[in-house]
Each structure stands twice: as C-alpha cells, then as structure tokens.
Coordinates of C-alpha atoms in Angstrom, one line a residue:
X182 CA -23.9 -2.1 -15.6
X183 CA -23.1 -5.7 -16.2
X184 CA -25.7 -6.6 -18.7
X185 CA -25.6 -3.8 -21.1
X186 CA -22.5 -5.6 -22.4
X187 CA -23.7 -9.1 -22.8
X188 CA -23.3 -11.3 -24.4
X189 CA -20.4 -10.1 -26.3
X190 CA -18.4 -8.9 -22.7
X191 CA -16.0 -6.4 -24.6
X192 CA -16.4 -2.7 -24.7
X193 CA -17.8 -2.2 -28.2
X194 CA -21.2 -0.7 -26.7
X195 CA -19.0 2.2 -25.8
X196 CA -17.2 2.5 -29.1
X197 CA -20.0 3.2 -31.7
X198 CA -19.5 6.1 -33.8
X199 CA -22.0 8.4 -32.5
X200 CA -20.5 8.2 -29.1
X201 CA -17.1 9.6 -30.1
X202 CA -17.4 13.2 -29.5
X203 CA -18.1 12.3 -25.9
X204 CA -15.6 10.1 -25.5
X205 CA -13.2 12.8 -26.4
X206 CA -14.6 14.6 -23.7
X207 CA -14.5 12.5 -20.9
X208 CA -12.5 12.9 -17.8
X209 CA -13.7 9.7 -15.6
X210 CA -14.8 6.3 -16.9
X211 CA -15.9 3.6 -14.8
X212 CA -16.5 0.0 -16.0
X213 CA -16.3 -1.4 -12.6
X214 CA -18.4 -4.7 -12.2
X215 CA -19.4 -4.7 -15.5
X216 CA -18.5 -8.6 -16.7
X217 CA -15.9 -7.9 -19.1
X218 CA -13.4 -10.3 -20.5
X219 CA -11.5 -7.8 -22.9
X220 CA -11.0 -4.2 -23.5
X221 CA -10.2 -4.9 -27.5
X222 CA -11.8 -2.3 -29.8
X223 CA -10.1 0.4 -27.6
X224 CA -7.1 0.3 -29.7
X225 CA -9.1 1.3 -33.3
X226 CA -8.7 4.7 -32.1
X227 CA -9.5 7.6 -34.8
X228 CA -10.6 4.8 -37.0
X229 CA -13.9 5.4 -35.5
X230 CA -15.9 8.0 -37.9
X231 CA -18.4 10.4 -36.6
X232 CA -21.9 10.2 -37.9
X233 CA -23.0 12.8 -40.0
X234 CA -19.6 14.4 -41.6
X235 CA -18.9 14.2 -45.6
X236 CA -16.4 11.3 -46.8
X237 CA -14.2 14.0 -47.1
X238 CA -14.3 15.4 -43.7
X239 CA -13.9 11.8 -42.5
X240 CA -11.2 10.9 -44.6
X241 CA -9.3 14.1 -43.2
X242 CA -9.3 12.3 -39.7
X243 CA -6.7 11.5 -37.8
X244 CA -6.8 7.7 -37.9
X245 CA -4.0 7.7 -35.1
X246 CA -5.6 10.2 -32.7
X247 CA -6.7 8.6 -29.4
X248 CA -10.1 7.8 -28.4
X249 CA -9.6 9.1 -24.9
X250 CA -7.5 12.2 -25.4
X251 CA -8.7 13.8 -22.1
X252 CA -9.5 10.8 -19.7
X253 CA -7.5 11.0 -16.2
X254 CA -9.4 7.9 -14.5
X255 CA -10.0 4.9 -15.5
X256 CA -11.7 2.4 -13.5
X257 CA -11.5 -1.1 -14.7
X258 CA -11.9 -2.9 -11.1
X259 CA -14.0 -5.8 -10.4
X260 CA -13.9 -7.4 -13.7
X261 CA -12.5 -10.9 -12.8
X262 CA -12.3 -12.5 -16.3
X263 CA -9.8 -9.4 -17.4
X264 CA -5.9 -10.7 -17.7
X265 CA -3.1 -9.4 -19.1
X266 CA -4.4 -10.9 -22.5
X267 CA -7.5 -8.7 -22.4
X268 CA -5.5 -5.6 -23.1
X269 CA -4.6 -4.9 -26.9
X270 CA -1.2 -4.0 -27.6
X271 CA -1.9 -0.2 -28.5
X272 CA -3.6 0.1 -25.4
X273 CA -1.3 2.5 -23.7
X274 CA -1.8 5.3 -26.8
X275 CA -5.3 5.5 -26.3
X276 CA -4.9 7.3 -22.9
X277 CA -2.3 10.0 -23.3
X278 CA -3.6 12.0 -20.3
X279 CA -4.6 9.1 -18.1
X280 CA -3.6 10.0 -14.4
X281 CA -4.8 7.0 -12.2
X282 CA -5.8 3.0 -13.2
X283 CA -7.9 1.3 -11.0
X284 CA -8.0 -2.5 -11.4
X285 CA -8.9 -4.0 -8.3
X286 CA -10.2 -7.7 -8.3
X287 CA -9.1 -8.3 -11.8
X288 CA -6.6 -11.3 -12.7
X289 CA -3.9 -9.3 -14.1
X290 CA -0.6 -11.3 -13.5
X291 CA 2.0 -13.3 -12.9
X292 CA 3.6 -10.0 -14.4
X293 CA 2.4 -6.4 -14.7
X294 CA 1.3 -5.9 -18.4
X295 CA 3.6 -3.6 -20.8
X296 CA 0.3 -2.2 -22.0
X297 CA -0.1 -0.8 -18.5
X298 CA 3.7 -0.1 -17.7
X299 CA 3.7 2.1 -21.0
X300 CA 1.3 4.3 -19.2
X301 CA 3.5 6.8 -18.4
X302 CA 1.5 9.4 -17.0
X303 CA 0.4 7.7 -14.0
X304 CA -0.2 9.2 -10.6
X305 CA -2.2 6.4 -9.2
X306 CA -1.7 2.7 -9.7
X307 CA -4.4 0.5 -7.8
X308 CA -4.2 -3.5 -8.8
X309 CA -5.0 -5.4 -5.4
X310 CA -6.5 -8.5 -5.5
X311 CA -5.5 -9.6 -8.6
X312 CA -2.7 -12.8 -9.4
X313 CA 0.9 -10.7 -9.8
X314 CA 3.4 -13.1 -8.1
X315 CA 6.9 -13.6 -7.4
X316 CA 9.1 -10.6 -8.6
X317 CA 7.8 -6.9 -9.2
X318 CA 9.0 -5.6 -12.2
X319 CA 12.4 -4.3 -11.4
X320 CA 12.0 -1.4 -14.0
X321 CA 8.8 0.0 -12.2
X322 CA 11.0 3.8 -10.7
X323 CA 13.7 3.4 -13.2
X324 CA 11.8 3.1 -16.7
X325 CA 8.2 3.2 -15.6
X326 CA 5.7 4.9 -13.9
X327 CA 8.1 7.4 -12.8
X328 CA 5.7 10.1 -11.6
X329 CA 3.5 7.7 -9.2
X330 CA 1.9 9.0 -6.1
X331 CA 0.0 6.2 -5.1
X332 CA 1.1 2.5 -5.6
X333 CA -1.4 -0.4 -4.0
X334 CA -0.6 -3.8 -4.8
X335 CA -2.3 -5.6 -2.0
X336 CA -3.7 -9.2 -1.8
X337 CA -1.3 -10.7 -4.1
X338 CA 1.5 -13.5 -4.3
X339 CA 4.6 -11.1 -4.6
X340 CA 7.8 -12.2 -2.9
X341 CA 10.1 -9.4 -4.2
X342 CA 10.0 -6.2 -5.2
X343 CA 13.1 -3.7 -6.7
X344 CA 15.1 -1.0 -5.8
X345 CA 13.4 1.2 -8.5
X346 CA 10.6 2.5 -5.8
X347 CA 12.8 4.0 -4.1
X348 CA 13.7 6.4 -7.0
X349 CA 10.3 7.3 -6.7
X350 CA 10.2 11.0 -5.8
X351 CA 6.9 11.8 -5.6
X352 CA 5.5 8.7 -4.2
X353 CA 3.2 9.5 -1.3
X354 CA 1.5 5.9 -0.3
X355 CA 2.9 2.4 -1.0
X356 CA 0.5 -0.4 -0.1
X357 CA 1.8 -3.9 -0.1
X358 CA 0.0 -5.6 2.4
X359 CA -0.9 -9.1 2.4
X360 CA 1.8 -10.7 -0.1
X361 CA 4.7 -13.1 0.5
X362 CA 7.5 -10.4 1.0
X363 CA 10.0 -12.1 2.8
X364 CA 12.7 -8.6 3.0
X365 CA 12.7 -5.2 1.5
X366 CA 15.6 -4.2 -0.2
X367 CA 17.6 -1.7 1.8
X368 CA 16.9 1.2 -0.3
X369 CA 13.0 1.0 -0.7
X370 CA 11.9 3.4 0.6
X371 CA 14.9 5.7 0.5
X372 CA 15.7 9.3 1.1
X373 CA 14.9 9.6 -2.6
X374 CA 10.9 9.2 -1.4
X375 CA 11.3 12.4 0.2
X376 CA 7.1 12.7 0.4
X377 CA 6.0 9.3 1.4
X378 CA 3.8 9.6 3.9
X379 CA 2.3 6.1 4.5
X380 CA 3.9 2.7 4.0
X381 CA 1.6 -0.6 4.6
X382 CA 3.8 -3.8 4.3
X383 CA 1.3 -5.7 6.5
X384 CA 0.5 -9.3 6.7
X385 CA 3.8 -10.3 4.6
X386 CA 6.7 -12.8 6.0
X387 CA 8.9 -9.9 6.9
X388 CA 11.8 -11.2 9.6
X389 CA 13.6 -7.7 9.8
X390 CA 12.3 -4.0 10.3
X391 CA 12.9 -2.7 6.6
X392 CA 16.0 -0.2 7.1
X393 CA 14.9 1.7 4.2
X394 CA 11.9 3.2 6.5
X395 CA 15.0 5.2 8.6
X396 CA 16.2 6.8 5.2
X397 CA 13.0 8.5 4.2
X398 CA 13.3 11.6 6.2
X399 CA 17.1 12.2 5.3
X400 CA 16.9 13.9 2.6
X401 CA 13.9 16.5 1.7
X402 CA 13.0 20.3 2.1
X403 CA 10.6 21.8 4.7
X404 CA 7.6 19.6 5.1
X405 CA 8.7 17.1 2.9
X406 CA 11.6 16.4 5.7
X407 CA 9.4 15.1 8.0
X408 CA 6.5 13.4 5.6
X409 CA 6.2 10.2 6.9
X410 CA 3.4 9.7 9.6
X411 CA 2.3 6.1 8.8
X412 CA 4.0 2.8 9.3
X413 CA 1.5 -0.7 9.2
X414 CA 3.7 -3.6 9.7
X415 CA 1.8 -5.8 11.7
X416 CA 1.2 -9.7 11.0
X417 CA 4.9 -10.2 10.2
X418 CA 7.5 -12.0 12.0
X419 CA 10.0 -9.0 12.7
X420 CA 12.0 -9.8 15.9
X421 CA 14.0 -6.5 16.9
X422 CA 13.3 -2.7 16.2
X423 CA 16.5 -0.7 15.1
X424 CA 17.9 2.0 17.8
X425 CA 18.7 6.0 17.7
X426 CA 15.7 6.4 14.9
X427 CA 12.6 7.2 17.3
X428 CA 13.2 10.6 18.5
X429 CA 11.0 12.9 17.7
X430 CA 11.6 15.0 14.7
X431 CA 12.5 18.7 15.2
X432 CA 12.4 21.3 12.3
X433 CA 15.5 19.8 10.5
X434 CA 14.3 16.4 10.9
X435 CA 17.1 15.4 12.8
X436 CA 16.4 14.1 15.9
X437 CA 15.1 10.9 14.4
X438 CA 14.5 9.5 11.0
X439 CA 11.4 7.8 11.9
X440 CA 10.4 11.2 14.8
X441 CA 7.7 12.1 12.6
X442 CA 5.4 8.8 12.7
X443 CA 1.8 9.5 14.1
X444 CA 0.6 5.6 13.5
X445 CA 2.8 2.7 14.0
X446 CA 1.2 -0.8 13.8
X447 CA 3.5 -3.7 15.0
X448 CA 1.0 -6.0 16.4
X449 CA 1.4 -9.4 15.8
X450 CA 5.3 -9.7 15.4
X451 CA 7.8 -11.8 17.3
X452 CA 9.3 -8.6 19.3
X453 CA 10.6 -10.6 22.2
X454 CA 10.4 -14.1 21.0
X455 CA 14.1 -14.3 21.9
X456 CA 13.4 -13.5 25.5
X457 CA 13.3 -16.5 27.7
X458 CA 10.1 -16.2 28.9
X459 CA 11.1 -18.2 32.3
X460 CA 13.2 -15.4 33.4
X461 CA 10.4 -12.6 34.1
X462 CA 13.2 -9.9 34.7
X463 CA 14.7 -10.9 31.2
X464 CA 11.3 -10.4 29.5
X465 CA 10.3 -7.3 31.1
X466 CA 13.6 -5.5 31.5
X467 CA 13.1 -2.8 28.8
X468 CA 16.7 -2.6 27.4
X469 CA 16.4 -6.3 26.2
X470 CA 13.3 -5.9 24.2
X471 CA 12.5 -2.3 23.2
X472 CA 15.2 0.3 21.9
X473 CA 15.8 3.3 24.7
X474 CA 14.8 6.2 22.2
X475 CA 11.6 4.1 21.4
X476 CA 10.7 3.7 24.9
X477 CA 12.0 7.4 25.5
X478 CA 9.2 8.6 22.9
X479 CA 6.6 6.1 23.4
X480 CA 7.0 4.1 26.6
X481 CA 5.8 0.8 27.3
X482 CA 2.9 -0.8 26.3
X483 CA -0.1 -0.6 28.4
X484 CA -0.5 -4.7 29.3
X485 CA -4.0 -4.7 28.8
X486 CA -4.2 -3.6 25.3
X487 CA -0.9 -3.7 23.7
X488 CA -0.8 0.2 22.8
X489 CA 2.1 2.8 23.9
X490 CA 0.3 5.8 25.4
X491 CA 3.1 8.2 26.2
X492 CA 3.6 10.1 22.9
X493 CA 0.3 12.5 22.7
X494 CA -1.6 12.1 19.4
X495 CA 0.3 9.1 18.7
X496 CA -1.2 5.8 18.2
X497 CA 1.3 2.6 18.4
X498 CA 0.5 -0.9 18.8
X499 CA 2.1 -4.1 19.9
X500 CA -0.2 -6.5 21.0
X501 CA 0.2 -9.9 19.9
X502 CA 3.6 -9.9 20.0
X503 CA 5.6 -12.2 22.4
X504 CA 7.0 -9.8 25.3
X505 CA 3.3 -7.9 25.0
X506 CA 1.5 -11.0 25.6
X507 CA 3.8 -11.9 28.6
X508 CA 3.0 -8.6 30.1
X509 CA -0.7 -8.7 29.1
X510 CA -0.5 -12.9 31.0
X511 CA 1.4 -11.4 34.3
X512 CA -1.3 -8.4 34.6
X513 CA -4.1 -10.7 34.0
X514 CA -2.5 -13.3 36.8
X515 CA -1.6 -10.0 39.3
X516 CA -4.8 -8.6 39.1
X517 CA -6.5 -11.8 39.7
X518 CA -4.1 -12.5 42.7
X519 CA -5.0 -9.1 44.0
X520 CA -8.8 -10.2 43.6
X521 CA -8.4 -13.2 45.5
X522 CA -5.9 -11.7 48.2
X523 CA -9.1 -9.2 48.4
X524 CA -11.9 -11.9 49.0
X525 CA -9.5 -13.7 51.6
X526 CA -9.3 -10.3 53.6
X527 CA -13.1 -9.8 53.3
X528 CA -14.0 -13.5 54.7
X529 CA -11.6 -12.7 57.6
X530 CA -13.3 -9.3 58.7

C-alpha cells in the first residue's frame, strides 16, 4: 500500500535484511499503485546479509546473488512517477526467472529502457499507457524478448514498429491499440508468428489493411496452422480489404489464410469511402466494396447493426464505415417510407 512506502517512495521497506529469506522464495510481487518513484536498492543483491548468521557465514554469502532468484511475476503498474531513470543499471540481473512484468500506467519512455529489454526470460510484457513514442525498439524479436507470448503496448504514442515482432515464434497476443501507427511492416505479423491468436491494432491511423495478417497461418503445424482467431482494426482509416484470404480454413489452413477468424472488428474505418454515394447502385454493389470470398463467408452487413451474420459462431463488425452507414440510412429511409405508405392506406380505408 502506498502509505507504507512514504516518505521515501522507494522499495527500501522490502529490502530489510530480515526479509531476505522470504524474498528469495517469492514467486509473485505486486507493487501496484504504491506511489513509488524509484526501484533503486534492488541492485544491491546479495550485499544484503541475513541477520542471525556469523560474520564468517555472511562473508561467504555470494555478493552477486540476486534478491529475487525465483520471482516469476512483477507488477509495478500505476506508479506514474516511475520512469526509465527509476530502474538501477543491474535491475535485470535481480530477476533471473522473471516471466511477466506489468508496467501499465507508469511513465516509461520515450523508448523502452535497456534494463527491461535485458530481462531475456520474459513471456509477458505489459506497458500500456506509458510515454513510449515514435519508433518502437527494432531489436525486439531479434535481440530482446525472444520468448514473448504477450506484448501489450496500448495507449502510447508509437508511430512505427520493427519487423522483429514478426520473428517472435511464441507470440500469442499482440496489443498495439490507441497509438499513432500509420502503417505496419509487411512482415508483421508473419508466418513465423504461427501461434498468434489475437491482434489488436484498433484506434490507430492505419490506411491499409496489414498484409502480414494474411501470412500468419501460412507456416505452422497442427492447431497452430489455423491459429489466428481475433483481429481488431476498428477506429482506423482502412479503405479496402484484401481478397482471396477469407475462405473458411480446412485442416491444412489452405482455403483462406484468414479463414480461422472468429472475431473481426472493422468498425469505423473508411471502407467504401471511394464509392459515389449519389450513385446508389455503385455503393450497394457488393463487388465494389467487399471481396467476393469475404461476402461468401460472412455476407453483407445487417443495415441496422452493421454486423455480418452469415457465418455461424463468427462476429464481424462493419458499422461506422461509409458504405455501411449509407446502407443503414437507406434502410431507415425505406422503412420510414413504408410506414408512411401504410398510414396513407389506413386513412383511405
């Protein structure tokens, strides 16, 4: 709790010598919302001696021994005063078994610190709503975090990501929503991301459908060959969808590289913006707006809701796109026109 860390706003409370045996056995540590400014002191490692031992016994202590040799999960979220400078230079050495680090609602940035990048055991990294901006470190997936399963960087100001993400063979979940991304590298994701099951790129500035999404299922074996289940692209500026990728997948994943999709959110993009709304036939013409194989599997959107309901067990959302809004307006106008006609018929009777 935050009051326990005042007035120092450091972790010195934890690093008292009589706590050391317990810290060595600790598996999970939450420092969430504790008002911390720094994690300085953690780097002292084995220099903290156990109380109760003799001088000779303490002298034999390995001074390089990490404080948290077995820690698997560390949550330092909602400490808005924690920045890159808050981490000591040997921070990574204190967590040789760490699998998950949660840093949501802190102030790391503008780049991810080397102290975090050098924790090579990580499976889960969450850094939503920090102060990351411009280009994401291009060595992620090449030099750093090679075993990542989950990467969540929502709510930052990233404008670019590197192709290294497309090399993360164990990646399962990728969250990059609410950034400033205008395009995604062609090789992100890629066939190397054969375990990827969810991608969220909503609320960015993308103008093109990320072609890498069509590559995910091209390389893989067994269940991983049809892994991608959820794609969120709502709130961008995408105008067109790719064709020849939407057919329902068979066991080999060969009928459509996006055929395994169960949730697809394309709401509030610019699909159909190029159509001339004064030409009703042009707007409604399926071939001019949605790919043929997309329509064969998902169908046209319901004019009232913007959802495509043809494929059982699949949720596809298109509301807020220009052509979907036109269809909705036409549906409302036709409905109102019919109601007026029915009222006139009743009056005549």
